[in-house]
Amino acid sequence: MACDLILVLDAPSPRDVTPALRQLQGTVRWVKVGLEMFTACGPDCVREIAGLGFEVFLDLKLHDIPNTVAQAVASVASLPIGMLTLHTSGGREMMEWAVRAQQQHAPHLRLLGVTVLTSTSAAGLAATGVSDPPAQQVVRLGRLAIDAGLRGLVCSPLEIAPLRAALPPDVVLVTPGIRPAGAKADDQTRVMTPAAAARAGARYLVVGRPIFQAPDPVAAARALLAEISAP
Ligand code: C5P
């Protein structure tokens, strides 16, 4: 299946990104609203961005007791969003409750389970008490998420192959940790280039700073789309 871009809007307000978004209408389909914008502007920013014609991926990375996460899923169900994230490390019961809330309140919403953050290195993971390599922990969390009823995961492109070997083929894999050749990694550690991630089988690439910190973000988004659609 083709690989698509999810453009990350890590900014405090939709106003900061609207000029670029207007130029990308019709070129980019999906945008990601994350903690920075949502904690500053709340549900209104989601409605505003959806009003510009984009599909919204709401990256709240929910992680709490099952009842609280289920209620949060019910609370965002009225928003115009197509994807919502939660942390698989919240455990099986938390994910089952979230899936039930999604099925009841937002049947068209895709819940995605974040496995190991792409900023986490093997040493960083070990410091939390998980001595297995990141790929092994990602597969463990991925299995747990699928058993709990999720049908999509967020992982590094480095873990696509082991997840594909372990999970049903219809599981959607969404990958941040994307860095064009020669770009700086910033706080990300488990990274891959856009072309390599697309070749590895990612369904969606989540890309922020390599686009918005480029001298011309619109040109950078177009170049990235060309790179991932090249045969
Ligand atoms: O700027 P950059 O391309 O690194 O942005 C990546 C985005 O993806 C950030 O908004 C971050 O919150 C998100 N993300 C991530 N790793 C995950 C899940 C989400 O980097 N595992």
mmCIF file of N, CA and C in Angstrom, residues 46-124:
data_model
loop_
_atom_site.group_PDB
_atom_site.id
_atom_site.type_symbol
_atom_site.label_atom_id
_atom_site.label_comp_id
_atom_site.label_asym_id
_atom_site.label_seq_id
_atom_site.Cartn_x
_atom_site.Cartn_y
_atom_site.Cartn_z
ATOM 1 N N VAL A 46 -8.305 22.017 16.872
ATOM 2 C CA VAL A 46 -8.603 20.848 16.038
ATOM 3 C C VAL A 46 -9.693 21.206 15.027
ATOM 4 N N ARG A 47 -10.743 21.887 15.511
ATOM 5 C CA ARG A 47 -11.830 22.274 14.597
ATOM 6 C C ARG A 47 -11.323 23.236 13.532
ATOM 7 N N GLU A 48 -10.451 24.168 13.953
ATOM 8 C CA GLU A 48 -9.937 25.164 12.998
ATOM 9 C C GLU A 48 -9.129 24.485 11.878
ATOM 10 N N ILE A 49 -8.301 23.546 12.259
ATOM 11 C CA ILE A 49 -7.449 22.886 11.258
ATOM 12 C C ILE A 49 -8.283 21.964 10.365
ATOM 13 N N ALA A 50 -9.230 21.268 10.976
ATOM 14 C CA ALA A 50 -10.117 20.436 10.152
ATOM 15 C C ALA A 50 -10.902 21.310 9.180
ATOM 16 N N GLY A 51 -11.239 22.520 9.629
ATOM 17 C CA GLY A 51 -11.973 23.459 8.773
ATOM 18 C C GLY A 51 -11.175 23.900 7.550
ATOM 19 N N LEU A 52 -9.857 23.753 7.616
ATOM 20 C CA LEU A 52 -9.027 24.077 6.446
ATOM 21 C C LEU A 52 -8.994 22.919 5.447
ATOM 22 N N GLY A 53 -9.645 21.827 5.802
ATOM 23 C CA GLY A 53 -9.746 20.712 4.853
ATOM 24 C C GLY A 53 -8.777 19.572 5.111
ATOM 25 N N PHE A 54 -8.147 19.563 6.297
ATOM 26 C CA PHE A 54 -7.183 18.491 6.593
ATOM 27 C C PHE A 54 -7.801 17.435 7.497
ATOM 28 N N GLU A 55 -7.333 16.207 7.351
ATOM 29 C CA GLU A 55 -7.679 15.142 8.306
ATOM 30 C C GLU A 55 -6.764 15.317 9.508
ATOM 31 N N VAL A 56 -7.314 15.192 10.706
ATOM 32 C CA VAL A 56 -6.512 15.461 11.902
ATOM 33 C C VAL A 56 -6.164 14.166 12.652
ATOM 34 N N PHE A 57 -4.869 14.040 12.917
ATOM 35 C CA PHE A 57 -4.317 12.991 13.766
ATOM 36 C C PHE A 57 -4.069 13.676 15.117
ATOM 37 N N LEU A 58 -4.824 13.298 16.137
ATOM 38 C CA LEU A 58 -4.680 13.934 17.452
ATOM 39 C C LEU A 58 -3.745 13.073 18.303
ATOM 40 N N ASP A 59 -2.550 13.599 18.519
ATOM 41 C CA ASP A 59 -1.494 12.811 19.180
ATOM 42 C C ASP A 59 -1.427 13.162 20.664
ATOM 43 N N LEU A 60 -2.402 12.666 21.424
ATOM 44 C CA LEU A 60 -2.442 12.972 22.864
ATOM 45 C C LEU A 60 -1.675 11.943 23.686
ATOM 46 N N LYS A 61 -1.325 10.825 23.099
ATOM 47 C CA LYS A 61 -0.569 9.766 23.811
ATOM 48 C C LYS A 61 -1.155 9.524 25.207
ATOM 49 N N LEU A 62 -2.426 9.135 25.215
ATOM 50 C CA LEU A 62 -3.113 8.915 26.492
ATOM 51 C C LEU A 62 -2.459 7.774 27.268
ATOM 52 N N HIS A 63 -2.344 7.952 28.571
ATOM 53 C CA HIS A 63 -1.735 6.931 29.434
ATOM 54 C C HIS A 63 -2.217 7.196 30.858
ATOM 55 N N ASP A 64 -3.194 6.398 31.318
ATOM 56 C CA ASP A 64 -3.755 6.619 32.655
ATOM 57 C C ASP A 64 -4.488 5.344 33.050
ATOM 58 N N ILE A 65 -5.256 5.376 34.121
ATOM 59 C CA ILE A 65 -6.027 4.190 34.493
ATOM 60 C C ILE A 65 -7.117 3.969 33.429
ATOM 61 N N PRO A 66 -7.576 2.704 33.284
ATOM 62 C CA PRO A 66 -8.509 2.404 32.189
ATOM 63 C C PRO A 66 -9.710 3.334 32.108
ATOM 64 N N ASN A 67 -10.351 3.618 33.241
ATOM 65 C CA ASN A 67 -11.559 4.441 33.203
ATOM 66 C C ASN A 67 -11.251 5.849 32.697
ATOM 67 N N THR A 68 -10.154 6.432 33.135
ATOM 68 C CA THR A 68 -9.817 7.799 32.727
ATOM 69 C C THR A 68 -9.523 7.862 31.234
ATOM 70 N N VAL A 69 -8.793 6.875 30.730
ATOM 71 C CA VAL A 69 -8.481 6.869 29.294
ATOM 72 C C VAL A 69 -9.765 6.672 28.480
ATOM 73 N N ALA A 70 -10.628 5.754 28.930
ATOM 74 C CA ALA A 70 -11.887 5.530 28.198
ATOM 75 C C ALA A 70 -12.722 6.814 28.164
ATOM 76 N N GLN A 71 -12.777 7.532 29.280
ATOM 77 C CA GLN A 71 -13.561 8.784 29.314
ATOM 78 C C GLN A 71 -12.922 9.843 28.418
ATOM 79 N N ALA A 72 -11.602 9.854 28.350
ATOM 80 C CA ALA A 72 -10.934 10.821 27.467
ATOM 81 C C ALA A 72 -11.245 10.503 26.005
ATOM 82 N N VAL A 73 -11.264 9.227 25.658
ATOM 83 C CA VAL A 73 -11.626 8.830 24.289
ATOM 84 C C VAL A 73 -13.060 9.277 23.998
ATOM 85 N N ALA A 74 -13.950 9.067 24.953
ATOM 86 C CA ALA A 74 -15.345 9.511 24.758
ATOM 87 C C ALA A 74 -15.398 11.030 24.609
ATOM 88 N N SER A 75 -14.567 11.751 25.371
ATOM 89 C CA SER A 75 -14.590 13.219 25.320
ATOM 90 C C SER A 75 -14.140 13.765 23.960
ATOM 91 N N VAL A 76 -13.143 13.138 23.341
ATOM 92 C CA VAL A 76 -12.664 13.664 22.053
ATOM 93 C C VAL A 76 -13.482 13.127 20.876
ATOM 94 N N ALA A 77 -14.438 12.211 21.172
ATOM 95 C CA ALA A 77 -15.183 11.565 20.081
ATOM 96 C C ALA A 77 -15.975 12.554 19.227
ATOM 97 N N SER A 78 -16.342 13.690 19.811
ATOM 98 C CA SER A 78 -17.143 14.646 19.030
ATOM 99 C C SER A 78 -16.263 15.536 18.150
ATOM 100 N N LEU A 79 -14.942 15.427 18.286
ATOM 101 C CA LEU A 79 -14.044 16.275 17.480
ATOM 102 C C LEU A 79 -13.849 15.687 16.088
ATOM 103 N N PRO A 80 -13.545 16.534 15.096
ATOM 104 C CA PRO A 80 -13.309 16.024 13.739
ATOM 105 C C PRO A 80 -11.890 15.453 13.603
ATOM 106 N N ILE A 81 -11.685 14.276 14.185
ATOM 107 C CA ILE A 81 -10.362 13.643 14.120
ATOM 108 C C ILE A 81 -10.490 12.248 13.516
ATOM 109 N N GLY A 82 -9.414 11.819 12.840
ATOM 110 C CA GLY A 82 -9.428 10.498 12.219
ATOM 111 C C GLY A 82 -8.558 9.495 12.943
ATOM 112 N N MET A 83 -7.564 10.007 13.709
ATOM 113 C CA MET A 83 -6.669 9.108 14.453
ATOM 114 C C MET A 83 -6.365 9.720 15.814
ATOM 115 N N LEU A 84 -6.191 8.844 16.802
ATOM 116 C CA LEU A 84 -5.902 9.260 18.181
ATOM 117 C C LEU A 84 -4.898 8.270 18.767
ATOM 118 N N THR A 85 -3.927 8.791 19.526
ATOM 119 C CA THR A 85 -2.909 7.887 20.086
ATOM 120 C C THR A 85 -3.084 7.658 21.582
ATOM 121 N N LEU A 86 -2.647 6.483 22.021
ATOM 122 C CA LEU A 86 -2.520 6.164 23.436
ATOM 123 C C LEU A 86 -1.259 5.334 23.613
ATOM 124 N N HIS A 87 -0.730 5.308 24.831
ATOM 125 C CA HIS A 87 0.518 4.565 25.085
ATOM 126 C C HIS A 87 0.217 3.097 25.357
ATOM 127 N N THR A 88 0.807 2.214 24.568
ATOM 128 C CA THR A 88 0.587 0.777 24.802
ATOM 129 C C THR A 88 1.130 0.349 26.163
ATOM 130 N N SER A 89 2.121 1.084 26.690
ATOM 131 C CA SER A 89 2.683 0.716 28.000
ATOM 132 C C SER A 89 1.676 0.950 29.125
ATOM 133 N N GLY A 90 0.521 1.565 28.797
ATOM 134 C CA GLY A 90 -0.556 1.675 29.791
ATOM 135 C C GLY A 90 -1.180 0.328 30.109
ATOM 136 N N GLY A 91 -0.914 -0.662 29.263
ATOM 137 C CA GLY A 91 -1.346 -2.020 29.575
ATOM 138 C C GLY A 91 -2.603 -2.468 28.850
ATOM 139 N N ARG A 92 -2.814 -3.780 28.898
ATOM 140 C CA ARG A 92 -3.897 -4.393 28.126
ATOM 141 C C ARG A 92 -5.280 -3.883 28.528
ATOM 142 N N GLU A 93 -5.525 -3.791 29.829
ATOM 143 C CA GLU A 93 -6.861 -3.389 30.274
ATOM 144 C C GLU A 93 -7.159 -1.948 29.839
ATOM 145 N N MET A 94 -6.160 -1.077 29.983
ATOM 146 C CA MET A 94 -6.356 0.313 29.566
ATOM 147 C C MET A 94 -6.720 0.378 28.084
ATOM 148 N N MET A 95 -6.011 -0.406 27.262
ATOM 149 C CA MET A 95 -6.287 -0.382 25.819
ATOM 150 C C MET A 95 -7.657 -0.981 25.507
ATOM 151 N N GLU A 96 -8.036 -2.061 26.216
ATOM 152 C CA GLU A 96 -9.366 -2.651 25.978
ATOM 153 C C GLU A 96 -10.474 -1.647 26.291
ATOM 154 N N TRP A 97 -10.338 -0.927 27.393
ATOM 155 C CA TRP A 97 -11.346 0.070 27.753
ATOM 156 C C TRP A 97 -11.395 1.169 26.688
ATOM 157 N N ALA A 98 -10.216 1.563 26.201
ATOM 158 C CA ALA A 98 -10.169 2.618 25.174
ATOM 159 C C ALA A 98 -10.851 2.140 23.894
ATOM 160 N N VAL A 99 -10.614 0.896 23.517
ATOM 161 C CA VAL A 99 -11.226 0.350 22.298
ATOM 162 C C VAL A 99 -12.744 0.307 22.448
ATOM 163 N N ARG A 100 -13.220 -0.109 23.617
ATOM 164 C CA ARG A 100 -14.676 -0.153 23.822
ATOM 165 C C ARG A 100 -15.276 1.251 23.719
ATOM 166 N N ALA A 101 -14.599 2.240 24.308
ATOM 167 C CA ALA A 101 -15.105 3.626 24.238
ATOM 168 C C ALA A 101 -15.095 4.122 22.797
ATOM 169 N N GLN A 102 -14.043 3.788 22.071
ATOM 170 C CA GLN A 102 -13.960 4.211 20.654
ATOM 171 C C GLN A 102 -15.088 3.563 19.852
ATOM 172 N N GLN A 103 -15.322 2.268 20.064
ATOM 173 C CA GLN A 103 -16.375 1.590 19.292
ATOM 174 C C GLN A 103 -17.751 2.180 19.603
ATOM 175 N N GLN A 104 -17.938 2.558 20.861
ATOM 176 C CA GLN A 104 -19.234 3.087 21.273
ATOM 177 C C GLN A 104 -19.444 4.534 20.805
ATOM 178 N N HIS A 105 -18.406 5.361 20.938
ATOM 179 C CA HIS A 105 -18.601 6.803 20.727
ATOM 180 C C HIS A 105 -18.055 7.321 19.400
ATOM 181 N N ALA A 106 -17.089 6.625 18.812
ATOM 182 C CA ALA A 106 -16.443 7.149 17.600
ATOM 183 C C ALA A 106 -16.035 6.005 16.690
ATOM 184 N N PRO A 107 -17.022 5.306 16.094
ATOM 185 C CA PRO A 107 -16.700 4.091 15.332
ATOM 186 C C PRO A 107 -15.724 4.314 14.177
ATOM 187 N N HIS A 108 -15.641 5.559 13.658
ATOM 188 C CA HIS A 108 -14.738 5.784 12.524
ATOM 189 C C HIS A 108 -13.336 6.217 12.945
ATOM 190 N N LEU A 109 -13.132 6.386 14.240
ATOM 191 C CA LEU A 109 -11.835 6.856 14.736
ATOM 192 C C LEU A 109 -10.853 5.686 14.823
ATOM 193 N N ARG A 110 -9.627 5.900 14.305
ATOM 194 C CA ARG A 110 -8.606 4.863 14.413
ATOM 195 C C ARG A 110 -7.750 5.138 15.650
ATOM 196 N N LEU A 111 -7.722 4.167 16.572
ATOM 197 C CA LEU A 111 -6.861 4.294 17.748
ATOM 198 C C LEU A 111 -5.502 3.707 17.416
ATOM 199 N N LEU A 112 -4.435 4.456 17.727
ATOM 200 C CA LEU A 112 -3.080 3.983 17.458
ATOM 201 C C LEU A 112 -2.320 3.818 18.763
ATOM 202 N N GLY A 113 -1.635 2.709 18.909
ATOM 203 C CA GLY A 113 -0.859 2.462 20.117
ATOM 204 C C GLY A 113 0.587 2.866 19.928
ATOM 205 N N VAL A 114 1.039 3.818 20.735
ATOM 206 C CA VAL A 114 2.456 4.216 20.699
ATOM 207 C C VAL A 114 3.249 3.135 21.433
ATOM 208 N N THR A 115 4.280 2.628 20.779
ATOM 209 C CA THR A 115 5.091 1.568 21.416
ATOM 210 C C THR A 115 6.225 2.234 22.207
ATOM 211 N N VAL A 116 7.462 2.102 21.733
ATOM 212 C CA VAL A 116 8.578 2.790 22.414
ATOM 213 C C VAL A 116 8.843 4.081 21.649
ATOM 214 N N LEU A 117 8.850 5.216 22.342
ATOM 215 C CA LEU A 117 9.052 6.507 21.669
ATOM 216 C C LEU A 117 10.315 6.472 20.806
ATOM 217 N N THR A 118 10.244 7.127 19.652
ATOM 218 C CA THR A 118 11.392 7.110 18.738
ATOM 219 C C THR A 118 12.574 7.913 19.282
ATOM 220 N N SER A 119 12.346 8.675 20.325
ATOM 221 C CA SER A 119 13.458 9.403 20.965
ATOM 222 C C SER A 119 14.212 8.518 21.965
ATOM 223 N N THR A 120 13.662 7.362 22.287
ATOM 224 C CA THR A 120 14.261 6.506 23.331
ATOM 225 C C THR A 120 15.334 5.595 22.730
ATOM 226 N N SER A 121 16.531 5.673 23.294
ATOM 227 C CA SER A 121 17.633 4.806 22.856
ATOM 228 C C SER A 121 17.597 3.508 23.665
ATOM 229 N N ALA A 122 18.451 2.551 23.283
ATOM 230 C CA ALA A 122 18.541 1.294 24.047
ATOM 231 C C ALA A 122 18.938 1.597 25.488
ATOM 232 N N ALA A 123 19.879 2.540 25.672
ATOM 233 C CA ALA A 123 20.324 2.878 27.033
ATOM 234 C C ALA A 123 19.189 3.552 27.807
ATOM 235 N N GLY A 124 18.448 4.422 27.141
ATOM 236 C CA GLY A 124 17.329 5.103 27.799
ATOM 237 C C GLY A 124 16.259 4.115 28.213
#
